[in-house]
Tab-separated table of C-alpha atoms and ligand atoms in Angstrom:
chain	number	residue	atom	x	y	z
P	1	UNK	CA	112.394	107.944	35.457
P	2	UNK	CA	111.612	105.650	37.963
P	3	UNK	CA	108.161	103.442	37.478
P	4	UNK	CA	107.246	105.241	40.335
P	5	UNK	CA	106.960	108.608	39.019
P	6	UNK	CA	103.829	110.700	38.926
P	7	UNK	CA	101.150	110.231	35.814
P	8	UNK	CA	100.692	114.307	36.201
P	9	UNK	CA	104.347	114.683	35.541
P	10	UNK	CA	105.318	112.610	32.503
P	11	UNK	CA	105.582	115.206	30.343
P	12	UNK	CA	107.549	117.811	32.375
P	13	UNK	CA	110.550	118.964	30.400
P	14	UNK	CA	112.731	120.776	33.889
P	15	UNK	CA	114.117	124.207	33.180
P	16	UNK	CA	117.576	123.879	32.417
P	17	UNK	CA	119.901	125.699	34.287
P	18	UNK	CA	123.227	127.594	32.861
P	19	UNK	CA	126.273	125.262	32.792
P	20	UNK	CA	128.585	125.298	36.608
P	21	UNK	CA	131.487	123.270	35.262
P	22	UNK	CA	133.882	122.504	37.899
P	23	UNK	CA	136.949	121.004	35.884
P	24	UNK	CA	138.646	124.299	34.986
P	25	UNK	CA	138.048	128.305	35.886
P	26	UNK	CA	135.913	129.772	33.763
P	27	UNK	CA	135.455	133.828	33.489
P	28	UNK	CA	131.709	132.855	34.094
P	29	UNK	CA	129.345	135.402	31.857
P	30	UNK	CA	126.757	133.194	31.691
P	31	UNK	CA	124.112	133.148	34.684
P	32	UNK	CA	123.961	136.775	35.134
P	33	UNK	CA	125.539	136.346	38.490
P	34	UNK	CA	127.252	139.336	39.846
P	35	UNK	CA	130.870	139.510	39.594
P	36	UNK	CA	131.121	141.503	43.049
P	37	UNK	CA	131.227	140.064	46.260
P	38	UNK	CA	127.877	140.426	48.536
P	39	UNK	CA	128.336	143.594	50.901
P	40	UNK	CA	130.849	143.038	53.613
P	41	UNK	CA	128.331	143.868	56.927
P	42	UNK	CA	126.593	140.771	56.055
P	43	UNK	CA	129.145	138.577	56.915
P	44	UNK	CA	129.442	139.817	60.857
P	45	UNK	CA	125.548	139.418	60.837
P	46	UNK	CA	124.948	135.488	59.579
P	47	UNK	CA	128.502	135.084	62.229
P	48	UNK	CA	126.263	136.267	64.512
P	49	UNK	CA	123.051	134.334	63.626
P	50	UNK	CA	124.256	131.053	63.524
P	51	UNK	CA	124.317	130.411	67.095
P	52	UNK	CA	120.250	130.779	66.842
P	53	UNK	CA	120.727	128.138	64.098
P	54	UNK	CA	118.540	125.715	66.189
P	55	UNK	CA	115.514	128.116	66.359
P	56	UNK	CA	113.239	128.222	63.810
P	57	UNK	CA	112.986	131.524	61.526
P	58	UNK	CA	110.608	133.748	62.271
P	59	UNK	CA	108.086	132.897	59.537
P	60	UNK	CA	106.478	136.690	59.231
P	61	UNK	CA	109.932	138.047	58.712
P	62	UNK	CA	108.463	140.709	60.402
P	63	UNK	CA	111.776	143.147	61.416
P	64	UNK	CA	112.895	142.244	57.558
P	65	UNK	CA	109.849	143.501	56.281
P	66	UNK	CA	110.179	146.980	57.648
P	67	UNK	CA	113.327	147.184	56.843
P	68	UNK	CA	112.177	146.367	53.211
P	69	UNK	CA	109.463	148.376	53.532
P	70	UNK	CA	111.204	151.887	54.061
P	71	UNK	CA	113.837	150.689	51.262
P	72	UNK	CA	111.506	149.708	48.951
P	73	UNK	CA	109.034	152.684	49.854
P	74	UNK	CA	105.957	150.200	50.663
P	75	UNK	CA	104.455	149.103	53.481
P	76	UNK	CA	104.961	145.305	55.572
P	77	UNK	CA	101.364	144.522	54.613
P	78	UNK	CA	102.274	144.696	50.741
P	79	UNK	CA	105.524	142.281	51.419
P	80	UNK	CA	106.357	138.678	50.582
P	81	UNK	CA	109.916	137.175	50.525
P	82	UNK	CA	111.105	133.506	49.697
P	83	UNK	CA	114.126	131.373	48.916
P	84	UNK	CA	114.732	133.104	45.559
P	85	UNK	CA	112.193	134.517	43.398
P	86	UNK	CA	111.771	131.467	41.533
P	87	UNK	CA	109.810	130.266	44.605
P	88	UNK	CA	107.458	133.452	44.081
P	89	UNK	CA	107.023	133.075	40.876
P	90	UNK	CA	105.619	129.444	40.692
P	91	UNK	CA	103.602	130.289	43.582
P	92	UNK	CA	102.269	133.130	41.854
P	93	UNK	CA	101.323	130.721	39.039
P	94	UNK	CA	99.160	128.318	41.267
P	95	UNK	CA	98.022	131.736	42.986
P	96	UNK	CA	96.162	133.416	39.933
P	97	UNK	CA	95.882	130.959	37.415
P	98	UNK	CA	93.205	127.990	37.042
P	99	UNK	CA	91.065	125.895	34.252
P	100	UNK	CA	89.725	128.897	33.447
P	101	UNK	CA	92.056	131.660	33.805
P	102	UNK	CA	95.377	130.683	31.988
P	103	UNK	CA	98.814	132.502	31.875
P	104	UNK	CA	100.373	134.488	28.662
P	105	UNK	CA	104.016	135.465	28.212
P	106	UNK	CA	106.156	136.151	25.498
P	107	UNK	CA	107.747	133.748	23.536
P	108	UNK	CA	110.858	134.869	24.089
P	109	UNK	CA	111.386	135.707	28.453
P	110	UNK	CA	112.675	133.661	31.387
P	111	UNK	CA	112.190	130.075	30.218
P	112	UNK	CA	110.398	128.939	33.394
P	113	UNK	CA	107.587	130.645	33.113
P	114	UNK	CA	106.984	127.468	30.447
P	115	UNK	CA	107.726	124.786	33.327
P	116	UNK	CA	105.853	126.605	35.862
P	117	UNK	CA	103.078	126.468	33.665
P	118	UNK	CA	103.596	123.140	32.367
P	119	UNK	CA	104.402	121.573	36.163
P	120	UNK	CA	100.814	123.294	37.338
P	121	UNK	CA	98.824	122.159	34.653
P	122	UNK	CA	97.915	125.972	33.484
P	123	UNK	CA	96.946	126.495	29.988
P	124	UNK	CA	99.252	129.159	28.515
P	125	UNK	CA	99.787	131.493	25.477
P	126	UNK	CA	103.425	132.638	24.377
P	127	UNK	CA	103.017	135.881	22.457
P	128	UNK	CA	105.725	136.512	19.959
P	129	UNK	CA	107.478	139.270	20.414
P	130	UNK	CA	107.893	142.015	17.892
P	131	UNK	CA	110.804	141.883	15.009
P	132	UNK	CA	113.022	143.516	16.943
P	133	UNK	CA	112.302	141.698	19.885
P	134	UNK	CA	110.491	144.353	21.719
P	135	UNK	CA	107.394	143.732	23.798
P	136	UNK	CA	104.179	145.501	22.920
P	137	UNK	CA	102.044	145.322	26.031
P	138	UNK	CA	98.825	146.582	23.509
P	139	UNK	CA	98.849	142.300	22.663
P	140	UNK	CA	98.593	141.244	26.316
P	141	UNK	CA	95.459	143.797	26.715
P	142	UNK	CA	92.562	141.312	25.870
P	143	UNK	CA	93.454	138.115	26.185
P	144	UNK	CA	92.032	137.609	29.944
P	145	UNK	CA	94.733	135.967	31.443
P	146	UNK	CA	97.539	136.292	34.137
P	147	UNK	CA	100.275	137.862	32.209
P	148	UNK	CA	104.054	137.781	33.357
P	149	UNK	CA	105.964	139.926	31.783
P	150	UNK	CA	109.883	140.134	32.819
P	151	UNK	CA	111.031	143.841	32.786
P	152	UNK	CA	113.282	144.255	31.550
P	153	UNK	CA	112.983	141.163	29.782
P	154	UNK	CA	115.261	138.173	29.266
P	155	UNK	CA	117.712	137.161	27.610
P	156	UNK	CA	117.201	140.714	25.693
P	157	UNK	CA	117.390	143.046	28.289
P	158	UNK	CA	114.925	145.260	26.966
P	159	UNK	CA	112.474	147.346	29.305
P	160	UNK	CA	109.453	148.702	29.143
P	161	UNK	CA	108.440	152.239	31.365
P	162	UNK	CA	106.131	151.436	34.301
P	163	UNK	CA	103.988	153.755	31.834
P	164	UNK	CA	103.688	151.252	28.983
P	165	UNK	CA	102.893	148.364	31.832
P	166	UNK	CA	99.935	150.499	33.501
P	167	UNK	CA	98.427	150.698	30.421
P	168	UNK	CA	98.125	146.924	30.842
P	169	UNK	CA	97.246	147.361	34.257
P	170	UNK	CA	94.126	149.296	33.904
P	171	UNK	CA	93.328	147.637	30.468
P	172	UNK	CA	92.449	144.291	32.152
P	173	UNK	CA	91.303	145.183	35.922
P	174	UNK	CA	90.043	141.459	36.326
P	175	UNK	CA	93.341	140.025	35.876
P	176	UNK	CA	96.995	140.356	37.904
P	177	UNK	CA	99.729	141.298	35.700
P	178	UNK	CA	102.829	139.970	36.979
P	179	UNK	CA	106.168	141.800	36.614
P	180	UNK	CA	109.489	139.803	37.406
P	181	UNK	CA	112.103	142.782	38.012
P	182	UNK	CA	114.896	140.579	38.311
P	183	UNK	CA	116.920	143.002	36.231
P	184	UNK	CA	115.333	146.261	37.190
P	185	UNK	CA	118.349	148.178	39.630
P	186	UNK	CA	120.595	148.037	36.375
P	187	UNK	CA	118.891	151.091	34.504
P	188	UNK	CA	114.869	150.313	34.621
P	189	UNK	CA	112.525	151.479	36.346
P	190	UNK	CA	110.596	149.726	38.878
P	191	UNK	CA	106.950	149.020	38.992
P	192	UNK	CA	106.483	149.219	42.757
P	193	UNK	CA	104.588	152.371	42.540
P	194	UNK	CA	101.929	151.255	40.558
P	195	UNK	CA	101.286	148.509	43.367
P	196	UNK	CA	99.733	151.192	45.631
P	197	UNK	CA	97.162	152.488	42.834
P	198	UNK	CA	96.208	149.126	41.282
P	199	UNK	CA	94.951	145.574	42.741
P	200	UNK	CA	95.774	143.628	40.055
P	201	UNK	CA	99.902	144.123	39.845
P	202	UNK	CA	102.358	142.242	41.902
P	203	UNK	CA	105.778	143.141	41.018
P	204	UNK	CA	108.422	140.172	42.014
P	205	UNK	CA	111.953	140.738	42.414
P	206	UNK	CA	115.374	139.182	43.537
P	207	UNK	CA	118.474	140.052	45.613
P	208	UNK	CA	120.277	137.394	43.396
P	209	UNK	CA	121.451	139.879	40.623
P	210	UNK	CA	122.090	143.587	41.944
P	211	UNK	CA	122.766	142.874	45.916
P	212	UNK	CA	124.950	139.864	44.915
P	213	UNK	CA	123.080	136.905	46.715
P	214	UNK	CA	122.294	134.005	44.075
P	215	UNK	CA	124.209	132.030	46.185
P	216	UNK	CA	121.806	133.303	49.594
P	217	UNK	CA	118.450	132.775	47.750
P	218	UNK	CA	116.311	135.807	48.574
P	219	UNK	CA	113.278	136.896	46.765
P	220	UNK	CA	109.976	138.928	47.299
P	221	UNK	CA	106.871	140.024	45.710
P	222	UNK	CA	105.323	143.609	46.727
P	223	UNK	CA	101.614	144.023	45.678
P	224	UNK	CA	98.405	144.651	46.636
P	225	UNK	CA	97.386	143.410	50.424
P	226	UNK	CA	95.222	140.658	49.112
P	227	UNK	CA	97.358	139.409	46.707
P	228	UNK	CA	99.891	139.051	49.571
P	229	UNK	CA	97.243	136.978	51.399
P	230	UNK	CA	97.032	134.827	48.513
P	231	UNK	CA	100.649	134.079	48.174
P	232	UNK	CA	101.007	133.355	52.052
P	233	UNK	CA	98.394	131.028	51.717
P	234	UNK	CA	100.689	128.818	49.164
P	235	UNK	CA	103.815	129.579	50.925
P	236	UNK	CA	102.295	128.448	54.267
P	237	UNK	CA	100.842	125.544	52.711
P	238	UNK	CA	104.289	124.379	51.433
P	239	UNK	CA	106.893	125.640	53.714
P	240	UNK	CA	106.365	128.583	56.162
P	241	UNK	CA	110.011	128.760	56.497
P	242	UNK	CA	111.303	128.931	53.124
P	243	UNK	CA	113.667	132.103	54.077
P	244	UNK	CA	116.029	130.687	56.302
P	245	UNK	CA	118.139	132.430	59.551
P	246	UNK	CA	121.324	133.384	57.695
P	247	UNK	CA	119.830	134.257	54.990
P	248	UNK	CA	117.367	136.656	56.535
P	249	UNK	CA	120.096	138.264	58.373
P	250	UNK	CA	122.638	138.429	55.199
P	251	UNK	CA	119.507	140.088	53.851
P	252	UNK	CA	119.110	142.796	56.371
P	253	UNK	CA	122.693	143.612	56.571
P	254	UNK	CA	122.839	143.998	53.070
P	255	UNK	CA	119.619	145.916	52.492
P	256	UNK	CA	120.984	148.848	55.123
P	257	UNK	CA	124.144	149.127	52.816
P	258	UNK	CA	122.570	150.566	50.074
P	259	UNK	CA	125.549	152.846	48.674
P	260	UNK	CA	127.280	149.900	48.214
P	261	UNK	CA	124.477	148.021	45.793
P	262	UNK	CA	124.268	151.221	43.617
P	263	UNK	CA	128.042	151.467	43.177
P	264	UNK	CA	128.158	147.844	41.689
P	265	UNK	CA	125.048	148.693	39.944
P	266	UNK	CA	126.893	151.723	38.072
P	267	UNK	CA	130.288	150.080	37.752
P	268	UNK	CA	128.121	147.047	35.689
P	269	UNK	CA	126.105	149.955	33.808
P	270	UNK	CA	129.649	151.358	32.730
P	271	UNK	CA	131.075	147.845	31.826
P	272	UNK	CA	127.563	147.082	29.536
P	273	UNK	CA	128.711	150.053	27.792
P	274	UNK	CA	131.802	149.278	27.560
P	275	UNK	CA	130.697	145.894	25.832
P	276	UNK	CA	127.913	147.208	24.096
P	277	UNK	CA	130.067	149.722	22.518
P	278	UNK	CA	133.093	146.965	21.359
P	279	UNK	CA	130.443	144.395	20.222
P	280	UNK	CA	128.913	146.735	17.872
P	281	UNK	CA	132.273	147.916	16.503
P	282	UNK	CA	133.187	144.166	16.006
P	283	UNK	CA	130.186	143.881	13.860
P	284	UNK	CA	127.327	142.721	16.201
P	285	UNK	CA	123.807	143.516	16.091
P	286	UNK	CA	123.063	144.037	20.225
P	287	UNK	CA	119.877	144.732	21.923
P	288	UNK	CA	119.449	147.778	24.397
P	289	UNK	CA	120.077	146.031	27.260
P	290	UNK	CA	118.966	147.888	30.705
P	291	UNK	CA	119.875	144.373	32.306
P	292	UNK	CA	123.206	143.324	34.164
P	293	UNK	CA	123.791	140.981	30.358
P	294	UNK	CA	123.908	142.084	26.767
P	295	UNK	CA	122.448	139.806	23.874
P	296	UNK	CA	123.906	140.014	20.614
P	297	UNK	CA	124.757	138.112	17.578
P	298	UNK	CA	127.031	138.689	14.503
P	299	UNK	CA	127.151	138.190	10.831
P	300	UNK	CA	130.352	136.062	10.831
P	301	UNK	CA	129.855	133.707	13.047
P	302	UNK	CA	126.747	131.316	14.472
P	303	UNK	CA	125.424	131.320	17.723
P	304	UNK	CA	126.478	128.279	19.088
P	305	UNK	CA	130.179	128.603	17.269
P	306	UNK	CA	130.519	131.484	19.259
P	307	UNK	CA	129.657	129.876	22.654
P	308	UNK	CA	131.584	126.514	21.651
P	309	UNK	CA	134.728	128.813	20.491
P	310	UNK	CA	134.497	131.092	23.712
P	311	UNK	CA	134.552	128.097	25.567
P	312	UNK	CA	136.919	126.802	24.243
P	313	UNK	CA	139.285	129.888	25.681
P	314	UNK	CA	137.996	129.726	29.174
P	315	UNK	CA	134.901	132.086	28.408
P	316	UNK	CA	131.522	131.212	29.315
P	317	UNK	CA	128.214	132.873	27.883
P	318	UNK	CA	124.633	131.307	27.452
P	319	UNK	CA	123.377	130.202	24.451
P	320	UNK	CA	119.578	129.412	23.496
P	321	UNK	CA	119.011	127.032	20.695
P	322	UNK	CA	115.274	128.194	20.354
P	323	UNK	CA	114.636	129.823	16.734
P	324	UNK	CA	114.456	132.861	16.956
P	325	UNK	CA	117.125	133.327	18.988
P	326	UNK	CA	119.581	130.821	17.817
P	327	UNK	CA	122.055	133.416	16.215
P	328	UNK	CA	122.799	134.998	19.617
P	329	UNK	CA	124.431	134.735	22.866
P	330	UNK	CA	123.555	136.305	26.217
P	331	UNK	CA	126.465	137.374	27.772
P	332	UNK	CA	126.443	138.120	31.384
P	333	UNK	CA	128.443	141.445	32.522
P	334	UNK	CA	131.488	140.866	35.003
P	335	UNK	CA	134.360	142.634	35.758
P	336	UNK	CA	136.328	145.172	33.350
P	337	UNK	CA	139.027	143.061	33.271
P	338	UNK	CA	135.912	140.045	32.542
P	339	UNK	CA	134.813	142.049	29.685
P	340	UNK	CA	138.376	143.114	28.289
P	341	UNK	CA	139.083	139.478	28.481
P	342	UNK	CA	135.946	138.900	26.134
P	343	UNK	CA	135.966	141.104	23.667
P	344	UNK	CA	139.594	140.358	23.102
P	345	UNK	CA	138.340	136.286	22.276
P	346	UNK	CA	136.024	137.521	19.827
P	347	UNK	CA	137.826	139.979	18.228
P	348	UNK	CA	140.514	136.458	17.841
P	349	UNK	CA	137.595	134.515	17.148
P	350	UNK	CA	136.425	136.348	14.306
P	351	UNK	CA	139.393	137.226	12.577
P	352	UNK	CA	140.231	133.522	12.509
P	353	UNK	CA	136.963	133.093	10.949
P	354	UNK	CA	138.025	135.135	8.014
E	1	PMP	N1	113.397	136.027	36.900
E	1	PMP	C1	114.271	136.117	35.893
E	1	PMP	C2	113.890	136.865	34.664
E	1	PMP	C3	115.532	135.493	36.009
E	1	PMP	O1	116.399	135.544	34.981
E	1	PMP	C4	115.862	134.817	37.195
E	1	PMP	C5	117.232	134.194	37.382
E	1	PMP	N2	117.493	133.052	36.699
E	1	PMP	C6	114.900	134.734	38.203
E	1	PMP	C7	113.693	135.364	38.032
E	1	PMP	C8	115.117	133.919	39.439
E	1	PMP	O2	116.010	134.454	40.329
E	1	PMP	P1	116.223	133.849	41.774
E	1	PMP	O3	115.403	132.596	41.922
E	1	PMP	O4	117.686	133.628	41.880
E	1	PMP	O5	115.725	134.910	42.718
């Protein structure tokens, strides 16, 4: 750090993303990228939008948004996008949370809810979640704070039914509850509905996972019109541009391809079973994943000997050396021949352990 650096900063531990080594090919299961390629229209469309390249974007995005709109059954009013939901997520942090309204989140979700926090001075609670590492929304009801709440949740996967979140909802009227559907096309159910009854939900979600664009950056938040406000406020006071030309076109291409998106979604759904089903019958205990990753840990072997073994053969997979999670790995699900590929290293892991 330089002597330079910010006093309000000192303390800010970055989140830390998952490892992009560039010395060797990895089979890469471990930043829940998807293994398929984005849908082909797109290409023809950012071709075509580059000669525009020295225009600004349009800052409304408004022909994105009702494209959105129609897929996403809301209306252009209710819409916010960014460069990646990250973007939407720290705004929504300096959005509805203050010195006197502070955030909660489990202890166990998306670790930058922590440095959001942490980087905008917002007092916040992590709620443990259950045993089994389920989420009971009944502990979020009173605590009077912005709660964000991943669904389904990572690095476990597990969901909760747009059901179980209203409850939430409606139990604390005078607070937004934010829900971070990164995951959600893989086998969850989306909380977009719920933004047309209630004020107080704004449901944030990606293109990064599902429609194959980490690399793109695309994110958006659907909610109630004056929570929209309230996030355009922050975006224009930081960058009223933050989705850029290509990427906005990419975006539309994509988003009118919608077959394609729900194949990959199924042919990931399939593979997840597929691992789910070998991982058990090598042993492991393995969450009910409704994400695009399984989490899961075995008897035989540690956490991080796992990841340092699979490694070791070319594999990658994220490991978390917080407590309570230290015993397992989050493995991201790729190809057939990805997972094949995997669950032959750890059968050859673990027998070597024996
Ligand atoms: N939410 C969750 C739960 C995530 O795991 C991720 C991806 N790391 C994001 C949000 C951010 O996604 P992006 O910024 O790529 O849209």
């Amino acid at each position: 750090m330089s002597r330079f650096f910010s006093g309000r900063y000192l303390s800010l531990e970055p989140y830390t993303p998952g490892e992009q080594p560039k010395d060797r090919r990895f089979i890469k299961l471990n930043t829940n990228e998807s293994p398929f390629p984005p849908a082909e229209n797109g290409a023809g469309a950012i071709a075509a939008e580059y000669e525009k390249l020295m225009l600004y974007p349009d800052p409304t995005a408004s022909g994105l948004k009702e494209l959105f709109a129609e897929v996403y059954q809301t209306e252009t009013k209710n819409i916010a996008f960014s460069n990646g939901s990250d973007d939407l997520l720290n705004f929504s942090f300096m959005a509805f949370c203050d010195d006197e309204t502070g955030a909660a989140f489990p202890d166990i979700t998306y670790g930058f809810y922590k440095v959001f926090a942490e980087l905008n001075h917002i007092d916040h609670m992590e709620i443990p979640l259950k045993e089994d590492l389920t989420l009971d929304p009944d502990d979020y009801k009173k605590l009077g704070r912005t709660c964000f709440i991943a669904n389904p949740n990572a690095p476990t996967g597990i969901a909760l039914t747009p059901r179980r979140i209203e409850e939430l909802v409606k139990a604390d009227p005078d607070h937004v509850v934010i829900v971070d559907e990164a995951y959600v096309d893989f086998g969850a159910e989306s909380c977009i509905p719920l933004t047309k009854k209630y004020d107080n939900i704004l449901v944030i979600g990606t293109f990064s996972k599902s429609r194959s664009f980490a690399g793109a950056r695309f994110g958006y938040a659907v909610g109630n019109e004056e929570l929209i406000k309230d996030l355009n406020t922050l975006i224009y006071s930081t960058n009223p541009y933050n989705v850029n030309r290509l990427t906005m076109a990419a975006a539309a291409a994509v988003l009118k391809d919608g077959e394609y998106t729900r194949a990959n979604c199924r042919k990931v759904m399939e593979n997840r079973a597929f691992t789910v089903s070998e991982l058990r019958r090598l042993g492991f205990t393995v969450t009910e994943s409704l994400a695009n990753f399984v989490f899961a840990r075995s008897p035989e072997i540690s956490g991080e000997d796992l990841y340092l073994k699979l490694k070791e053969r070319g594999i990658l997979v994220r490991h978390f050396s917080a407590e309570r999670i230290k015993d397992y790995n989050r493995i991201t699900i790729g190809s057939m021949e990805d997972m094949q590929a995997l669950i032959a290293a750890v059968s050859r892991i673990l027998s070597e352990e024996k």
